[in-house]
Amino acid sequence: MSGRTAIVASAGHGIGHGAAATSCALSRAGASVVLAARDGQALAALAADLAAAGGQAVAVPTDLASPVSVRRLVEQTLGAFGRLDAACNDIACRPAASGAAAPCAATGCDGGCDCAAQVRGLSLALKYEIQAMRRTGGCIVNLAPSDGPRAAVIELTREAALDLAGSGVRVNAVATGPLAGPLAGPEAGSGGGVEGVAHAVLWLCSDAASAITGKALYVRSGPCCGSGGLPPRK
């Protein structure tokens, strides 16, 4: 990933801090990483950890539910690095409003979060990331939770990949939880927890997976917990 730039949306939050571990993996592979989330303090701490480990990271506080904020995120990425080659979208769960916590068959949610808001946030991220990647090509990986709108995230991923066929932009997903679908590559299901998620995302963003698009890779783990997989300070 040397010389490439990657956005990690909801860095430090989401699937057991899977996005934070992914940020580390991309940085260790040589990518310049743009960290995006609402919590600017958490982003700054993660950026400092990556820099201490020898990487290059920029923290951009972003409200992933706001079109203006997401567009600004991509614009700042292009302004800082001139290109966008990869993106990992881990759209954090928003609690369901009172009285709106009924199970949703369309998204597969059990009613504990606002699935519609998560899907809208993912759609926004895809919209502006794709616009930037059309110039040079790239890869987007959406993290699908083990519960909530997992089915919707995977379906949105497949639809985007079909729309972008032949454009040079690939869109895939990494899902956590019990293995429930076909593997799309040799890295799928090879590990668990946040490191397994990070390993799968990194592989999908690499040239080794250049023929893979519209697929969901499953990491053998339940909802991740524990550390965010940060590298030790040097």
PDB file of N, CA and C in Angstrom, residues 110-160:
ATOM      1  N   ASP A 110     -32.388  -6.552  14.943  1.00  0.00           N
ATOM      2  CA  ASP A 110     -33.277  -7.031  15.992  1.00  0.00           C
ATOM      3  C   ASP A 110     -33.976  -5.888  16.722  1.00  0.00           C
ATOM      4  N   GLY A 111     -33.733  -4.651  16.282  1.00  0.00           N
ATOM      5  CA  GLY A 111     -34.419  -3.509  16.864  1.00  0.00           C
ATOM      6  C   GLY A 111     -33.607  -2.697  17.837  1.00  0.00           C
ATOM      7  N   GLY A 112     -32.338  -3.031  18.068  1.00  0.00           N
ATOM      8  CA  GLY A 112     -31.547  -2.310  19.047  1.00  0.00           C
ATOM      9  C   GLY A 112     -30.899  -1.038  18.547  1.00  0.00           C
ATOM     10  N   CYS A 113     -30.894  -0.812  17.236  1.00  0.00           N
ATOM     11  CA  CYS A 113     -30.237   0.388  16.715  1.00  0.00           C
ATOM     12  C   CYS A 113     -31.047   0.945  15.548  1.00  0.00           C
ATOM     13  N   ASP A 114     -30.670   2.145  15.152  1.00  0.00           N
ATOM     14  CA  ASP A 114     -31.343   2.812  14.039  1.00  0.00           C
ATOM     15  C   ASP A 114     -30.684   2.357  12.747  1.00  0.00           C
ATOM     16  N   CYS A 115     -31.178   1.265  12.190  1.00  0.00           N
ATOM     17  CA  CYS A 115     -30.572   0.688  10.991  1.00  0.00           C
ATOM     18  C   CYS A 115     -30.631   1.632   9.804  1.00  0.00           C
ATOM     19  N   ALA A 116     -31.751   2.339   9.674  1.00  0.00           N
ATOM     20  CA  ALA A 116     -31.908   3.245   8.540  1.00  0.00           C
ATOM     21  C   ALA A 116     -30.819   4.307   8.544  1.00  0.00           C
ATOM     22  N   ALA A 117     -30.486   4.820   9.744  1.00  0.00           N
ATOM     23  CA  ALA A 117     -29.441   5.840   9.849  1.00  0.00           C
ATOM     24  C   ALA A 117     -28.089   5.266   9.463  1.00  0.00           C
ATOM     25  N   GLN A 118     -27.812   4.022   9.868  1.00  0.00           N
ATOM     26  CA  GLN A 118     -26.551   3.392   9.507  1.00  0.00           C
ATOM     27  C   GLN A 118     -26.427   3.214   8.000  1.00  0.00           C
ATOM     28  N   VAL A 119     -27.501   2.765   7.381  1.00  0.00           N
ATOM     29  CA  VAL A 119     -27.471   2.541   5.934  1.00  0.00           C
ATOM     30  C   VAL A 119     -27.339   3.866   5.190  1.00  0.00           C
ATOM     31  N   ARG A 120     -28.024   4.904   5.665  1.00  0.00           N
ATOM     32  CA  ARG A 120     -27.876   6.222   5.035  1.00  0.00           C
ATOM     33  C   ARG A 120     -26.446   6.728   5.159  1.00  0.00           C
ATOM     34  N   GLY A 121     -25.842   6.528   6.326  1.00  0.00           N
ATOM     35  CA  GLY A 121     -24.463   6.956   6.510  1.00  0.00           C
ATOM     36  C   GLY A 121     -23.519   6.235   5.570  1.00  0.00           C
ATOM     37  N   LEU A 122     -23.725   4.932   5.398  1.00  0.00           N
ATOM     38  CA  LEU A 122     -22.894   4.168   4.476  1.00  0.00           C
ATOM     39  C   LEU A 122     -23.091   4.649   3.038  1.00  0.00           C
ATOM     40  N   SER A 123     -24.324   4.929   2.669  1.00  0.00           N
ATOM     41  CA  SER A 123     -24.601   5.416   1.311  1.00  0.00           C
ATOM     42  C   SER A 123     -23.887   6.733   1.044  1.00  0.00           C
ATOM     43  N   LEU A 124     -23.871   7.623   2.036  1.00  0.00           N
ATOM     44  CA  LEU A 124     -23.172   8.899   1.897  1.00  0.00           C
ATOM     45  C   LEU A 124     -21.683   8.683   1.685  1.00  0.00           C
ATOM     46  N   ALA A 125     -21.103   7.833   2.528  1.00  0.00           N
ATOM     47  CA  ALA A 125     -19.674   7.570   2.410  1.00  0.00           C
ATOM     48  C   ALA A 125     -19.344   7.015   1.023  1.00  0.00           C
ATOM     49  N   LEU A 126     -20.136   6.060   0.569  1.00  0.00           N
ATOM     50  CA  LEU A 126     -19.905   5.483  -0.754  1.00  0.00           C
ATOM     51  C   LEU A 126     -19.987   6.537  -1.853  1.00  0.00           C
ATOM     52  N   LYS A 127     -20.975   7.395  -1.775  1.00  0.00           N
ATOM     53  CA  LYS A 127     -21.184   8.409  -2.805  1.00  0.00           C
ATOM     54  C   LYS A 127     -19.938   9.253  -3.032  1.00  0.00           C
ATOM     55  N   TYR A 128     -19.397   9.816  -1.968  1.00  0.00           N
ATOM     56  CA  TYR A 128     -18.272  10.739  -2.124  1.00  0.00           C
ATOM     57  C   TYR A 128     -16.943  10.020  -2.319  1.00  0.00           C
ATOM     58  N   GLU A 129     -16.789   8.841  -1.733  1.00  0.00           N
ATOM     59  CA  GLU A 129     -15.566   8.072  -1.965  1.00  0.00           C
ATOM     60  C   GLU A 129     -15.483   7.633  -3.421  1.00  0.00           C
ATOM     61  N   ILE A 130     -16.592   7.178  -3.969  1.00  0.00           N
ATOM     62  CA  ILE A 130     -16.615   6.717  -5.361  1.00  0.00           C
ATOM     63  C   ILE A 130     -16.285   7.864  -6.303  1.00  0.00           C
ATOM     64  N   GLN A 131     -16.847   9.040  -6.038  1.00  0.00           N
ATOM     65  CA  GLN A 131     -16.550  10.200  -6.889  1.00  0.00           C
ATOM     66  C   GLN A 131     -15.052  10.459  -6.962  1.00  0.00           C
ATOM     67  N   ALA A 132     -14.379  10.367  -5.834  1.00  0.00           N
ATOM     68  CA  ALA A 132     -12.941  10.626  -5.801  1.00  0.00           C
ATOM     69  C   ALA A 132     -12.145   9.508  -6.467  1.00  0.00           C
ATOM     70  N   MET A 133     -12.603   8.268  -6.329  1.00  0.00           N
ATOM     71  CA  MET A 133     -11.856   7.125  -6.854  1.00  0.00           C
ATOM     72  C   MET A 133     -12.013   6.931  -8.352  1.00  0.00           C
ATOM     73  N   ARG A 134     -13.014   7.528  -8.941  1.00  0.00           N
ATOM     74  CA  ARG A 134     -13.216   7.347 -10.383  1.00  0.00           C
ATOM     75  C   ARG A 134     -12.010   7.846 -11.181  1.00  0.00           C
ATOM     76  N   ARG A 135     -11.225   8.744 -10.597  1.00  0.00           N
ATOM     77  CA  ARG A 135     -10.063   9.291 -11.313  1.00  0.00           C
ATOM     78  C   ARG A 135      -8.947   8.260 -11.451  1.00  0.00           C
ATOM     79  N   THR A 136      -8.691   7.520 -10.392  1.00  0.00           N
ATOM     80  CA  THR A 136      -7.523   6.635 -10.361  1.00  0.00           C
ATOM     81  C   THR A 136      -7.858   5.185 -10.058  1.00  0.00           C
ATOM     82  N   GLY A 137      -9.130   4.882  -9.772  1.00  0.00           N
ATOM     83  CA  GLY A 137      -9.497   3.540  -9.346  1.00  0.00           C
ATOM     84  C   GLY A 137      -9.249   3.380  -7.862  1.00  0.00           C
ATOM     85  N   GLY A 138      -9.736   2.290  -7.304  1.00  0.00           N
ATOM     86  CA  GLY A 138      -9.538   2.077  -5.873  1.00  0.00           C
ATOM     87  C   GLY A 138     -10.439   0.980  -5.355  1.00  0.00           C
ATOM     88  N   CYS A 139     -10.398   0.795  -4.042  1.00  0.00           N
ATOM     89  CA  CYS A 139     -11.191  -0.255  -3.408  1.00  0.00           C
ATOM     90  C   CYS A 139     -11.859   0.271  -2.155  1.00  0.00           C
ATOM     91  N   ILE A 140     -13.132  -0.055  -1.987  1.00  0.00           N
ATOM     92  CA  ILE A 140     -13.901   0.298  -0.795  1.00  0.00           C
ATOM     93  C   ILE A 140     -14.302  -0.993  -0.100  1.00  0.00           C
ATOM     94  N   VAL A 141     -14.112  -1.024   1.212  1.00  0.00           N
ATOM     95  CA  VAL A 141     -14.524  -2.184   1.999  1.00  0.00           C
ATOM     96  C   VAL A 141     -15.480  -1.716   3.088  1.00  0.00           C
ATOM     97  N   ASN A 142     -16.670  -2.289   3.109  1.00  0.00           N
ATOM     98  CA  ASN A 142     -17.670  -1.963   4.127  1.00  0.00           C
ATOM     99  C   ASN A 142     -17.674  -3.038   5.204  1.00  0.00           C
ATOM    100  N   LEU A 143     -17.584  -2.631   6.462  1.00  0.00           N
ATOM    101  CA  LEU A 143     -17.635  -3.590   7.558  1.00  0.00           C
ATOM    102  C   LEU A 143     -19.091  -3.847   7.935  1.00  0.00           C
ATOM    103  N   ALA A 144     -19.498  -5.103   7.874  1.00  0.00           N
ATOM    104  CA  ALA A 144     -20.875  -5.487   8.184  1.00  0.00           C
ATOM    105  C   ALA A 144     -20.908  -6.097   9.572  1.00  0.00           C
ATOM    106  N   PRO A 145     -21.700  -5.552  10.487  1.00  0.00           N
ATOM    107  CA  PRO A 145     -21.728  -6.057  11.864  1.00  0.00           C
ATOM    108  C   PRO A 145     -22.347  -7.441  11.944  1.00  0.00           C
ATOM    109  N   SER A 146     -22.121  -8.099  13.084  1.00  0.00           N
ATOM    110  CA  SER A 146     -22.684  -9.434  13.273  1.00  0.00           C
ATOM    111  C   SER A 146     -24.176  -9.384  13.559  1.00  0.00           C
ATOM    112  N   ASP A 147     -24.685  -8.198  13.873  1.00  0.00           N
ATOM    113  CA  ASP A 147     -26.126  -8.021  14.028  1.00  0.00           C
ATOM    114  C   ASP A 147     -26.490  -6.692  13.367  1.00  0.00           C
ATOM    115  N   GLY A 148     -27.625  -6.126  13.691  1.00  0.00           N
ATOM    116  CA  GLY A 148     -28.022  -4.857  13.071  1.00  0.00           C
ATOM    117  C   GLY A 148     -28.232  -5.017  11.570  1.00  0.00           C
ATOM    118  N   PRO A 149     -27.856  -4.010  10.790  1.00  0.00           N
ATOM    119  CA  PRO A 149     -28.154  -4.021   9.347  1.00  0.00           C
ATOM    120  C   PRO A 149     -27.139  -4.789   8.522  1.00  0.00           C
ATOM    121  N   ARG A 150     -26.710  -5.944   9.000  1.00  0.00           N
ATOM    122  CA  ARG A 150     -25.700  -6.725   8.278  1.00  0.00           C
ATOM    123  C   ARG A 150     -26.143  -7.043   6.855  1.00  0.00           C
ATOM    124  N   ALA A 151     -27.355  -7.562   6.710  1.00  0.00           N
ATOM    125  CA  ALA A 151     -27.842  -7.939   5.384  1.00  0.00           C
ATOM    126  C   ALA A 151     -27.924  -6.725   4.463  1.00  0.00           C
ATOM    127  N   ALA A 152     -28.342  -5.586   5.009  1.00  0.00           N
ATOM    128  CA  ALA A 152     -28.466  -4.382   4.196  1.00  0.00           C
ATOM    129  C   ALA A 152     -27.101  -3.882   3.737  1.00  0.00           C
ATOM    130  N   VAL A 153     -26.099  -3.945   4.617  1.00  0.00           N
ATOM    131  CA  VAL A 153     -24.751  -3.516   4.250  1.00  0.00           C
ATOM    132  C   VAL A 153     -24.197  -4.390   3.127  1.00  0.00           C
ATOM    133  N   ILE A 154     -24.390  -5.688   3.236  1.00  0.00           N
ATOM    134  CA  ILE A 154     -23.888  -6.596   2.207  1.00  0.00           C
ATOM    135  C   ILE A 154     -24.615  -6.373   0.883  1.00  0.00           C
ATOM    136  N   GLU A 155     -25.922  -6.161   0.938  1.00  0.00           N
ATOM    137  CA  GLU A 155     -26.679  -5.923  -0.298  1.00  0.00           C
ATOM    138  C   GLU A 155     -26.270  -4.607  -0.947  1.00  0.00           C
ATOM    139  N   LEU A 156     -26.086  -3.555  -0.144  1.00  0.00           N
ATOM    140  CA  LEU A 156     -25.654  -2.264  -0.677  1.00  0.00           C
ATOM    141  C   LEU A 156     -24.269  -2.388  -1.319  1.00  0.00           C
ATOM    142  N   THR A 157     -23.424  -3.188  -0.704  1.00  0.00           N
ATOM    143  CA  THR A 157     -22.088  -3.433  -1.261  1.00  0.00           C
ATOM    144  C   THR A 157     -22.189  -4.084  -2.640  1.00  0.00           C
ATOM    145  N   ARG A 158     -23.037  -5.089  -2.758  1.00  0.00           N
ATOM    146  CA  ARG A 158     -23.177  -5.791  -4.038  1.00  0.00           C
ATOM    147  C   ARG A 158     -23.768  -4.882  -5.111  1.00  0.00           C
ATOM    148  N   GLU A 159     -24.741  -4.081  -4.737  1.00  0.00           N
ATOM    149  CA  GLU A 159     -25.349  -3.170  -5.699  1.00  0.00           C
ATOM    150  C   GLU A 159     -24.332  -2.147  -6.203  1.00  0.00           C
ATOM    151  N   ALA A 160     -23.536  -1.605  -5.291  1.00  0.00           N
ATOM    152  CA  ALA A 160     -22.528  -0.624  -5.690  1.00  0.00           C
ATOM    153  C   ALA A 160     -21.491  -1.258  -6.610  1.00  0.00           C
TER     154      ALA A 160
END
